């Protein structure tokens, strides 16, 4: 069975596109071949900066002959219907078979599609793949119509049989004819060479200074880099993303270690690391004794006679220029920071956060107000939380963050420390952005927690207020991440926080702010009294007071308003709040499912007690899942559902609600009396346990009802002919429903 080797050789492919392109080549070729009838034994795709390669093993020499049976019209159908069927099937009337079916005799055609040579199929599929390749960006060059990420120079496409004989697949695309040759390294290679199969291809590439496998290149880079660092008493700072990128920049990696100028060693290590990574693709090398980054490792794509000395000298010169810029930014920023950061905070008045939500300064005012409300709940100092919220975004105006946006927060911490602010305030400048991902640590310092929650809740309520919610897979403002961040901060730190309180207040701030913006722009004329009333109650601060002042100074501004706008704004808040809380619930489900809690268990606990106390929901869910894992819990759910179904059907039939009046004096069977007693005990136990939030005890008391409920249903007929007894038993079923629903909404449990 033949093996197939394909190589698409071009100018340099961007490193970020290589892995995806190799996967796409593999997927589209194998899918196309299989669809055409060619199976295969194994497939592997590779990429270097200048080539995509695909190796397939065990292709058949040709596709199998396929016999397709097609049903036609009835024998007595019009002649034109038969003619159309014959044309479509490509057969004559003499080749048709007549079969008896329920509705009469029907024509059937057997269509034989003979197999095709593998070479023809490969050529056809490969041409389609190349012409329709899904590059994120592609270019057209020359006079041809082909679009490729960079100019495509050659196509290698050979089939190798079991005897080792290789044949070139006949294919030409825009003047590029497939062949059996390729070339190695751009500078160190020996020119074009022919190959007979994958093993020959990979070996000759390595001889010509090309490592085909990106994983092999990455491992080689890391091995050389760590050896160089170890020999000098240093450690390479691990960066898997940079390693993968650099492996996509070179075909023959050569690691070289250089020095960082003494004058730059005083820069924060994160600045050094970010500058070298973003501008030069250098790995940072740390001195384990001092903790400072003192060396760098660059990866060249060529071996030189001077062992890289010239390359290092050039890199060090360019690096010195880059780090001189970073040092200039750092020193300028430190002067502003030591002066209190006021200049930066003022600049945020002119920085737009979002068109409708206003400036970063307005956002900071809202976050400060909310942080002051959250601080007592999480045990943080109110004044310190306010100060942290005031300066948390100041570094957005700094030169360093302008150059390296990924350092926001971290630089804020450095600058707050330089300004002489308390340690907790400085830490909050960095930590309030956390967590950014599911594996990030959550902030634990109390001030950081207050500001982080305020920041995320303000973002969520703001975009809810302007109706910019996530839709489908689109979430341009990372609102899902913000909601998950709130959930993790609350749960990981063990806080008991009712979110509704803060969501409602912040939604009101946003809604009033949106109308204040309209008022300041002259769009509405009835906001003055609204603003005065809100300002008196401290709902917002200086930013809104400034709007009020502008209103008062505006020609033709009304002296008073009727307050109706405030009521209108207030009326809109509950619906938005409910919708946002439902969004939190969706994120909570995802979070808890990842921890092994069933989705129906989460649903059963969400709506109790308003659903805004996340810790309460999780405690209930964990306790309920533990009970449902037992035989008692599983059988109790079945008993509850049986009781609930009988009760619901009876209420629909009778048109009444059986919600009161169950009396033990009407009980006839011993099992019926025993259930009354069990429900009395469970009701008292569950009520006490719910009050104490001991959900393990709640679920245990509920599970204890399993035996008396089972016994009741085995011994008692609900719909007896005695009407009084029937009503009493239905009311007893209602007691089962009410008592169990105090623990969880068991109607949501599946099964």
XYZ file of C-alpha atoms in Angstrom:
751
model
C 0.000 0.000 0.000
C 1.500 3.375 -1.003
C 2.566 6.132 1.383
C 1.969 9.764 0.528
C 4.305 12.715 1.222
C 3.258 16.318 0.650
C 5.297 19.474 1.225
C 4.140 23.032 0.495
C 7.254 25.213 0.421
C 6.887 29.005 0.690
C 8.331 32.187 2.083
C 8.225 32.486 5.895
C 4.901 31.568 7.479
C 4.081 33.638 10.619
C 4.846 31.570 13.704
C 1.377 32.072 15.161
C -0.210 30.444 12.076
C 2.006 27.386 11.663
C 0.451 24.889 14.086
C -3.089 25.627 12.951
C -2.025 25.443 9.285
C -0.424 22.017 9.766
C -3.582 20.762 11.481
C -5.756 22.194 8.695
C -3.634 20.536 6.001
C -3.949 17.185 7.763
C -7.687 17.488 8.404
C -8.679 18.716 4.960
C -6.519 16.236 3.058
C -7.591 13.198 5.077
C -11.256 14.217 4.993
C -11.116 14.716 1.245
C -9.345 11.412 0.604
C -11.711 9.427 2.806
C -14.713 11.032 1.150
C -13.285 9.979 -2.221
C -12.841 6.404 -0.997
C -9.166 6.384 0.033
C -8.618 5.266 3.614
C -5.228 5.474 5.341
C -3.332 3.868 8.193
C -1.778 6.915 9.861
C -1.203 10.626 9.335
C 1.263 13.192 10.719
C 1.598 16.899 9.921
C 4.630 19.143 10.467
C 5.540 22.790 10.052
C 8.626 24.972 9.879
C 8.811 28.675 9.042
C 9.088 27.807 5.324
C 7.079 24.633 4.844
C 3.991 22.614 5.707
C 4.388 18.851 5.410
C 2.004 15.898 5.603
C 2.868 12.192 5.685
C 0.169 9.540 5.164
C 0.758 5.804 5.561
C -1.140 2.879 4.104
C -3.125 4.387 1.251
C -4.746 1.883 -1.136
C -3.530 1.980 -4.725
C -7.018 2.918 -5.862
C -10.432 3.588 -4.423
C -12.842 0.619 -4.300
C -15.519 0.003 -6.876
C -18.865 1.137 -5.466
C -22.265 -0.230 -6.461
C -25.094 2.125 -5.622
C -28.742 1.110 -5.790
C -31.190 3.873 -6.663
C -34.990 3.676 -6.473
C -36.850 5.108 -9.464
C -40.468 5.826 -10.436
C -43.283 3.295 -10.617
C -43.620 1.269 -13.815
C -46.844 3.097 -14.709
C -45.339 6.549 -14.120
C -45.293 9.099 -16.985
C -42.585 8.546 -19.596
C -40.926 11.886 -18.813
C -40.425 10.861 -15.170
C -38.663 7.712 -16.328
C -36.499 9.656 -18.779
C -35.389 12.036 -16.003
C -34.506 9.108 -13.747
C -32.459 7.433 -16.500
C -30.506 10.651 -17.165
C -29.780 11.152 -13.466
C -28.686 7.554 -12.922
C -26.695 7.384 -16.149
C -28.223 4.074 -17.234
C -30.489 2.802 -20.007
C -33.968 1.343 -19.583
C -32.648 -2.133 -20.377
C -30.427 -1.982 -17.277
C -33.318 -1.300 -14.890
C -34.778 -3.918 -12.566
C -38.481 -4.098 -11.721
C -39.515 -4.978 -8.169
C -42.880 -5.456 -6.492
C -43.652 -3.052 -3.646
C -46.780 -2.238 -1.647
C -47.831 0.529 -4.018
C -47.059 -1.380 -7.191
C -44.099 -2.246 -9.374
C -41.084 0.119 -9.144
C -37.934 0.575 -11.252
C -34.542 0.164 -9.553
C -31.141 0.993 -11.021
C -27.772 -0.372 -9.978
C -25.059 2.198 -10.621
C -21.505 0.947 -10.620
C -18.809 3.523 -9.905
C -15.439 2.028 -10.748
C -12.472 2.727 -8.484
C -10.005 5.478 -9.356
C -6.204 5.488 -9.021
C -4.904 6.989 -5.794
C -2.727 9.424 -7.752
C -5.717 11.002 -9.477
C -7.647 11.343 -6.250
C -4.673 12.841 -4.386
C -4.130 15.411 -7.138
C -7.783 16.396 -7.157
C -8.071 16.705 -3.366
C -4.735 18.502 -2.906
C -5.560 21.101 -5.540
C -8.835 21.859 -3.751
C -7.091 22.086 -0.386
C -4.395 24.456 -1.664
C -6.812 26.708 -3.521
C -9.209 26.921 -0.563
C -6.774 26.837 2.354
C -8.214 28.635 5.425
C -5.389 31.081 6.164
C -6.421 33.902 8.551
C -4.759 36.241 6.059
C -3.596 35.389 2.543
C -1.973 37.222 -0.362
C -2.050 36.978 -4.134
C 1.153 37.646 -6.088
C 2.199 37.570 -9.696
C -0.354 36.977 -12.425
C -1.977 33.866 -10.928
C -5.186 33.559 -8.943
C -3.767 31.489 -6.064
C -3.845 33.092 -2.626
C -1.374 31.877 0.020
C -0.085 33.269 3.292
C 3.240 34.075 1.596
C 4.412 33.355 -1.977
C 4.274 29.603 -2.588
C 7.460 28.372 -4.310
C 7.095 24.624 -4.750
C 4.901 21.601 -4.171
C 6.357 18.205 -3.314
C 3.887 15.347 -3.733
C 5.063 11.738 -4.074
C 3.480 8.324 -3.620
C 5.876 5.584 -2.495
C 4.934 1.929 -2.987
C 5.940 -1.028 -0.827
C 9.052 -1.624 -2.915
C 10.264 1.915 -2.213
C 9.561 3.170 -5.725
C 8.394 6.811 -5.658
C 6.163 8.420 -8.262
C 5.329 12.115 -8.542
C 1.651 13.006 -8.468
C 0.668 14.872 -11.629
C -0.496 18.267 -10.392
C -0.002 21.886 -11.440
C -1.376 24.987 -9.744
C -0.793 28.465 -11.193
C 2.376 27.349 -12.954
C 3.751 25.463 -9.929
C 4.135 21.814 -10.953
C 4.391 19.174 -8.230
C 7.689 17.344 -8.030
C 9.857 15.186 -5.791
C 12.379 17.857 -4.752
C 12.685 20.375 -1.954
C 15.438 22.361 -0.287
C 16.823 22.702 3.210
C 18.047 25.677 5.220
C 17.971 29.046 3.475
C 21.658 29.767 4.235
C 23.264 26.491 5.299
C 21.487 24.139 2.889
C 23.134 22.592 -0.173
C 20.396 23.406 -2.673
C 17.492 21.314 -3.930
C 17.435 17.547 -3.507
C 15.096 14.697 -4.410
C 13.313 12.479 -1.878
C 11.663 9.070 -2.126
C 9.480 9.103 0.975
C 9.019 10.571 4.423
C 11.995 8.963 6.165
C 14.294 9.990 3.317
C 12.746 13.478 3.383
C 13.177 14.028 7.152
C 16.752 12.671 7.146
C 17.880 14.833 4.221
C 16.273 17.919 5.757
C 18.209 17.346 8.983
C 21.390 16.896 6.917
C 20.597 20.274 5.339
C 20.073 21.942 8.741
C 16.274 21.752 9.078
C 14.484 20.167 12.043
C 11.067 19.339 10.627
C 9.152 18.638 13.853
C 8.229 21.818 15.812
C 8.191 19.834 19.059
C 11.736 18.656 18.377
C 12.822 22.248 17.707
C 11.202 23.476 20.929
C 12.826 20.721 22.994
C 16.196 21.458 21.394
C 15.865 25.186 22.181
C 14.938 24.540 25.799
C 17.707 22.008 26.290
C 20.369 24.334 24.871
C 19.039 27.366 26.751
C 18.946 25.637 30.131
C 22.398 24.164 29.601
C 23.850 27.590 28.778
C 22.197 29.161 31.804
C 23.232 26.343 34.147
C 26.841 26.572 33.020
C 26.886 30.223 34.101
C 25.038 29.672 37.375
C 21.729 31.068 36.098
C 18.146 29.884 35.471
C 15.980 30.426 32.396
C 12.590 31.974 33.184
C 10.094 29.480 31.761
C 7.741 30.825 29.110
C 5.963 28.118 27.110
C 4.226 30.604 24.824
C 7.502 32.261 23.871
C 9.152 28.854 23.402
C 6.454 27.775 20.937
C 6.722 31.081 19.079
C 10.519 30.967 18.784
C 10.336 27.348 17.582
C 8.217 28.721 14.735
C 10.814 31.344 13.808
C 13.794 29.063 13.152
C 14.476 25.855 11.236
C 17.864 25.158 12.831
C 17.836 26.681 16.345
C 21.114 27.844 17.903
C 20.815 29.244 21.445
C 23.146 32.089 22.497
C 23.392 33.765 25.915
C 24.187 37.465 26.283
C 24.472 40.036 29.066
C 22.135 42.844 30.046
C 23.869 46.182 30.671
C 24.486 47.018 34.315
C 22.593 50.302 33.926
C 19.365 48.401 33.224
C 19.457 45.898 36.076
C 17.563 48.278 38.344
C 14.451 48.034 36.183
C 11.660 45.856 37.566
C 12.223 42.268 36.394
C 8.798 42.190 34.746
C 9.746 45.214 32.640
C 12.960 43.557 31.511
C 11.188 40.305 30.746
C 8.313 41.941 28.854
C 10.552 44.256 26.843
C 12.863 41.422 25.786
C 9.998 39.077 24.996
C 7.805 41.497 23.049
C 10.516 43.322 21.118
C 13.295 40.778 20.691
C 11.801 37.330 21.420
C 14.530 36.812 24.044
C 14.261 34.435 26.994
C 14.985 36.014 30.371
C 17.744 34.492 32.491
C 17.612 34.985 36.261
C 20.358 34.991 38.856
C 18.975 32.695 41.585
C 21.142 34.405 44.200
C 19.855 37.939 43.573
C 16.492 37.167 41.946
C 17.360 39.700 39.233
C 17.192 39.125 35.480
C 20.820 39.605 34.416
C 21.175 37.660 31.142
C 19.134 36.861 28.064
C 19.033 34.008 25.592
C 18.395 34.594 21.932
C 17.861 31.841 19.363
C 19.629 32.252 16.042
C 18.706 30.416 12.858
C 22.266 29.848 11.683
C 25.600 28.473 12.861
C 28.516 30.901 12.481
C 32.282 30.584 12.521
C 32.568 32.944 15.504
C 30.022 30.845 17.449
C 27.422 33.609 17.433
C 29.629 36.431 18.756
C 28.611 38.822 15.984
C 24.949 37.938 16.375
C 25.118 38.504 20.139
C 26.867 41.831 19.710
C 24.143 43.038 17.373
C 21.379 41.777 19.629
C 22.914 43.408 22.697
C 23.140 46.718 20.836
C 19.476 46.605 19.833
C 18.487 45.447 23.309
C 20.346 48.349 24.916
C 18.332 50.775 22.787
C 15.058 49.107 23.758
C 15.923 49.011 27.436
C 17.022 52.641 27.302
C 13.470 53.473 26.283
C 12.090 51.340 29.112
C 14.434 53.016 31.598
C 13.331 56.444 30.360
C 9.656 55.468 30.828
C 10.365 54.052 34.275
C 12.198 57.110 35.527
C 9.584 59.522 34.176
C 6.781 57.440 35.663
C 8.493 57.301 39.046
C 8.539 61.102 39.211
C 4.784 61.231 38.630
C 4.192 58.402 41.090
C 6.213 60.051 43.861
C 4.171 63.205 43.279
C 1.006 61.291 44.196
C -0.145 60.124 40.739
C -2.585 63.031 40.553
C -1.548 63.941 37.012
C -2.371 60.432 35.798
C -5.749 60.399 37.526
C -6.627 63.745 35.925
C -5.703 62.383 32.490
C -8.296 59.635 32.917
C -10.972 62.328 32.600
C -10.099 62.322 28.904
C -9.816 58.562 28.415
C -13.019 56.852 27.239
C -13.864 53.541 28.882
C -16.908 52.932 26.680
C -18.825 55.442 24.596
C -22.051 55.211 26.573
C -20.472 54.452 29.945
C -18.199 57.478 29.830
C -14.603 58.008 30.846
C -12.234 56.001 32.994
C -12.557 58.770 35.587
C -16.322 58.277 35.764
C -15.763 54.553 36.056
C -13.308 55.068 38.912
C -15.897 57.215 40.725
C -18.425 54.366 40.509
C -15.888 51.748 41.599
C -14.876 53.896 44.588
C -18.485 54.207 45.715
C -19.100 50.470 45.366
C -15.796 49.505 46.994
C -16.788 51.553 50.053
C -20.047 49.594 50.272
C -18.374 46.198 49.809
C -15.470 46.855 52.202
C -17.395 46.371 55.493
C -18.980 43.178 54.161
C -15.593 41.563 53.434
C -13.891 43.058 56.496
C -11.754 45.621 54.652
C -10.957 49.124 55.879
C -13.383 51.482 54.097
C -10.972 54.392 53.698
C -8.202 52.146 52.452
C -10.552 50.486 49.943
C -11.591 53.924 48.710
C -7.966 55.006 48.295
C -7.084 51.777 46.495
C -10.017 52.225 44.093
C -8.936 55.837 43.481
C -5.439 54.888 42.308
C -6.063 51.364 40.945
C -6.367 52.527 37.318
C -3.862 55.395 37.523
C -1.092 53.427 35.815
C -3.200 53.331 32.631
C -1.901 56.862 32.026
C 1.740 55.911 32.608
C 4.283 55.732 29.811
C 5.276 52.176 30.738
C 1.741 50.791 30.502
C 1.169 52.725 27.278
C 4.196 50.880 25.842
C 3.384 47.525 27.472
C -0.389 47.278 28.190
C 0.077 43.769 29.601
C 1.893 45.330 32.585
C -1.175 47.240 33.792
C -1.825 46.566 37.432
C 1.662 45.278 38.077
C 3.129 48.713 37.334
C 0.337 50.222 39.397
C 1.673 48.292 42.364
C 5.212 49.568 41.809
C 3.999 53.149 41.430
C 1.761 52.997 44.501
C 4.714 51.746 46.523
C 6.832 54.590 45.138
C 4.069 57.032 46.154
C 4.369 55.806 49.743
C 0.868 54.334 49.849
C 0.071 51.489 52.284
C 1.062 47.982 51.222
C -2.555 46.821 50.956
C -3.395 49.727 48.643
C -0.392 48.977 46.431
C -1.280 45.273 46.316
C -4.863 46.086 45.307
C -3.598 48.021 42.262
C -2.265 44.742 40.892
C -4.615 42.187 42.401
C -7.949 43.837 41.571
C -7.668 42.526 37.993
C -7.497 38.930 39.255
C -8.522 36.298 38.474
C -8.034 36.656 34.728
C -8.351 32.940 33.990
C -9.731 29.767 35.587
C -6.306 28.785 36.926
C -5.327 32.224 38.271
C -5.199 32.761 42.005
C -7.926 34.963 43.468
C -7.066 37.981 45.599
C -7.141 37.283 49.332
C -6.105 40.632 50.840
C -9.254 42.318 52.114
C -8.715 45.633 50.318
C -7.889 43.818 47.067
C -11.066 41.741 47.406
C -13.230 44.839 47.868
C -11.775 46.644 44.849
C -11.725 43.504 42.656
C -15.397 42.837 43.333
C -16.296 46.496 42.776
C -14.374 46.580 39.494
C -16.001 43.437 38.115
C -19.515 44.260 39.307
C -19.264 47.757 37.827
C -18.215 46.283 34.486
C -21.063 43.772 34.479
C -23.780 46.188 35.590
C -22.525 48.828 33.166
C -22.789 46.646 30.093
C -26.118 45.291 31.301
C -27.372 48.873 31.658
C -26.536 49.620 28.001
C -27.781 46.209 26.820
C -24.390 44.936 25.643
C -24.646 41.376 26.962
C -22.715 38.373 25.653
C -24.461 36.588 22.802
C -23.615 33.052 21.735
C -19.869 32.655 21.623
C -19.272 36.406 21.379
C -18.139 38.184 24.514
C -16.013 41.172 23.428
C -15.962 42.756 26.883
C -15.048 39.510 28.728
C -18.202 39.645 30.852
C -18.260 35.878 31.383
C -14.739 36.107 32.760
C -15.786 38.967 35.054
C -18.745 36.994 36.412
C -16.607 33.915 36.991
C -14.095 36.158 38.749
C -16.780 37.374 41.167
C -17.897 33.796 41.786
C -14.378 32.560 42.499
C -13.482 35.497 44.749
C -16.618 34.972 46.831
C -16.433 31.184 47.052
C -12.672 30.692 47.356
C -12.512 33.233 50.175
C -15.616 31.850 51.911
C -17.586 35.130 51.876
C -21.310 35.400 52.518
C -22.408 38.188 50.196
C -25.866 38.920 48.838
C -25.107 40.144 45.340
C -28.516 41.734 44.721
C -27.732 44.579 47.082
C -24.667 45.647 45.133
C -26.049 44.848 41.687
C -29.147 46.997 42.243
C -27.167 49.971 43.549
C -24.630 49.875 40.748
C -27.303 49.479 38.070
C -28.997 52.572 39.490
C -25.718 54.482 39.310
C -25.256 53.460 35.696
C -28.806 54.318 34.667
C -28.626 57.724 36.318
C -25.188 58.265 34.840
C -26.473 57.505 31.347
C -29.268 60.052 31.792
C -26.854 62.545 33.323
C -24.764 62.246 30.172
C -27.845 62.937 28.060
C -28.662 65.939 30.233
C -25.169 67.372 29.935
C -25.426 67.026 26.158
C -28.780 68.793 26.094
C -30.820 65.722 25.144
C -33.156 65.909 28.163
C -34.203 68.809 30.378
C -35.746 67.212 33.480
C -32.771 65.788 35.328
C -31.733 68.562 37.715
C -33.957 67.493 40.581
C -33.073 63.863 39.942
C -29.384 64.640 40.235
C -29.877 66.716 43.356
C -31.884 63.986 45.048
C -29.371 61.294 44.184
C -26.413 63.464 45.172
C -28.049 64.105 48.553
C -28.190 60.360 49.142
C -24.591 59.823 48.116
C -25.339 57.476 45.232
C -22.513 58.989 43.212
C -19.729 61.463 43.687
C -17.862 64.343 42.124
C -18.236 63.279 38.508
C -22.014 63.506 38.694
C -21.909 66.665 40.771
C -19.961 68.236 37.910
C -22.786 67.316 35.546
C -25.271 68.902 37.939
C -23.199 72.090 38.013
C -23.113 72.200 34.219
C -26.882 71.791 34.127
C -27.343 74.689 36.482
C -25.095 76.887 34.331
C -26.768 75.938 31.082
C -28.979 78.548 29.456
C -32.616 77.604 29.625
C -32.105 74.833 32.166
C -35.299 74.060 34.092
C -35.395 75.219 37.675
C -36.945 72.003 38.912
C -38.048 68.626 37.642
C -40.917 66.417 38.731
C -38.788 63.424 39.701
C -40.509 61.150 37.209
C -37.219 60.323 35.522
C -35.792 58.991 38.758
C -38.796 56.724 39.146
C -38.471 55.568 35.539
C -34.814 54.787 36.023
C -35.548 52.991 39.281
C -38.283 50.897 37.701
C -35.830 49.560 35.104
C -33.394 48.249 37.693
C -35.240 45.116 38.994
C -35.582 43.502 35.550
C -31.933 44.148 34.728
C -30.903 42.849 38.142
C -32.865 39.634 37.697
C -31.376 39.097 34.258
C -27.821 39.709 35.487
C -28.343 37.340 38.424
C -29.457 34.664 35.960
C -26.192 35.266 34.080
C -24.292 34.664 37.333
C -26.257 31.446 37.802
C -25.223 30.216 34.340
C -21.556 30.893 35.143
C -21.964 29.215 38.545
C -23.317 26.091 36.849
C -20.251 25.909 34.621
C -17.949 26.453 37.601
C -19.621 23.781 39.755
C -19.951 21.268 36.915
C -16.189 21.432 36.551
C -16.041 20.408 40.214
C -18.277 17.402 39.634
C -21.623 18.771 40.849
C -24.560 17.727 38.674
C -26.368 20.453 36.732
C -29.796 19.354 37.991
C -28.550 19.513 41.584
C -27.403 23.095 40.998
C -30.781 23.969 39.444
C -32.546 22.496 42.473
C -30.688 24.883 44.787
C -30.548 28.076 42.749
C -33.899 29.684 43.375
C -34.087 29.192 47.127
C -33.512 32.295 49.275
C -33.375 34.538 46.212
C -30.393 32.846 44.634
C -28.016 35.761 45.210
C -25.999 34.190 48.035
C -23.474 32.097 46.116
C -21.962 30.410 49.161
C -25.429 29.336 50.328
C -26.241 27.856 46.912
C -22.997 25.882 46.838
C -23.430 24.590 50.397
C -26.931 23.344 49.542
C -25.752 21.783 46.279
C -22.881 19.878 47.866
C -25.127 18.560 50.656
C -27.865 17.565 48.203
C -25.409 15.759 45.913
C -24.074 13.767 48.851
C -27.601 12.676 49.800
C -28.519 11.789 46.216
C -25.493 9.519 46.067
C -27.152 7.293 48.706
C -29.979 4.815 48.203
C -32.144 6.740 50.686
C -31.712 9.988 48.782
C -32.395 8.458 45.389
C -35.546 6.697 46.614
C -36.718 9.816 48.458
C -36.655 11.780 45.191
C -38.821 9.114 43.556
C -41.242 9.224 46.487
C -41.358 13.020 46.367
C -42.009 13.035 42.624
C -44.771 10.443 43.031
C -46.420 12.561 45.715
C -46.024 15.736 43.670
C -47.424 14.164 40.475
C -50.489 12.702 42.239
C -51.114 16.034 43.947
C -50.709 18.068 40.760
C -53.068 15.808 38.812
C -55.689 15.956 41.556
C -55.483 19.752 41.770
C -55.896 20.060 37.979
C -58.859 17.647 38.006
C -60.611 19.157 41.032
C -59.759 22.790 40.313
C -58.651 23.403 43.909
C -55.350 23.665 45.753
C -54.700 21.061 48.437
C -52.407 23.209 50.527
C -53.793 22.993 54.065
C -55.936 21.006 56.432
C -54.144 17.666 56.726
C -55.207 16.271 60.102
C -53.984 13.083 61.751
C -57.457 12.391 63.164
C -58.617 11.425 59.655
C -55.732 8.998 59.205
C -56.812 5.361 58.965
C -53.757 3.196 58.317
C -50.846 2.910 60.794
C -48.457 3.849 57.970
C -50.504 6.996 57.400
C -50.239 7.996 61.052
C -46.546 7.191 61.044
C -46.031 9.562 58.079
C -47.797 12.367 59.970
C -45.389 11.882 62.869
C -42.336 11.676 60.560
C -43.338 14.874 58.779
C -43.758 16.685 62.097
C -40.262 15.645 63.158
C -38.719 16.453 59.768
C -40.413 19.853 59.584
C -38.993 20.902 62.947
C -35.544 19.506 62.151
C -35.360 21.039 58.674
C -36.565 24.450 59.855
C -33.928 24.512 62.611
C -31.170 23.283 60.302
C -32.082 25.798 57.579
C -31.937 28.586 60.163
C -28.480 27.384 61.226
C -27.502 26.845 57.548
C -26.515 23.299 58.418
C -27.420 21.810 55.050
C -25.958 18.447 55.847
C -28.539 18.186 58.628
C -31.247 19.532 56.309
C -30.616 16.824 53.743
C -30.282 14.118 56.392
C -33.656 15.061 57.869
C -35.195 15.048 54.408
C -33.626 11.686 53.555
C -35.102 10.296 56.770
C -38.543 10.639 55.187
C -37.755 7.978 52.609
C -38.935 4.974 54.678
C -42.244 6.425 55.978
C -43.135 7.788 52.515
C -42.431 4.400 50.896
C -44.493 2.625 53.537
C -47.353 5.110 53.095
C -47.599 4.560 49.350
C -47.440 0.768 49.740
C -50.256 0.670 52.314
C -52.582 3.540 51.372
C -54.820 4.303 48.406
C -54.843 8.086 47.864
C -57.965 8.363 45.714
C -60.289 6.468 48.023
C -64.082 6.680 47.743
C -64.186 8.453 51.108
C -63.987 12.114 50.056
C -62.859 13.462 53.437
C -60.096 10.857 53.690
C -59.069 11.552 50.080
C -58.788 15.308 50.680
C -56.853 14.710 53.866
C -54.387 12.424 52.099
C -53.918 14.952 49.275
C -53.238 17.644 51.852
C -50.761 15.251 53.437
C -48.998 14.928 50.084
C -48.795 18.714 50.027
C -47.000 18.615 53.376
C -44.427 16.267 51.818
C -43.975 18.728 48.963
C -43.687 21.823 51.156
C -41.282 20.265 53.648
C -38.984 18.819 50.971
C -38.970 22.053 48.990
C -37.518 23.842 52.014
C -34.363 21.833 51.424
C -34.209 21.961 47.623
C -36.449 22.086 44.566
C -36.593 18.350 44.005
C -38.776 18.850 40.917
C -35.537 19.847 39.131
C -33.805 16.537 39.885
C -33.650 14.263 36.863
C -34.493 10.580 36.871
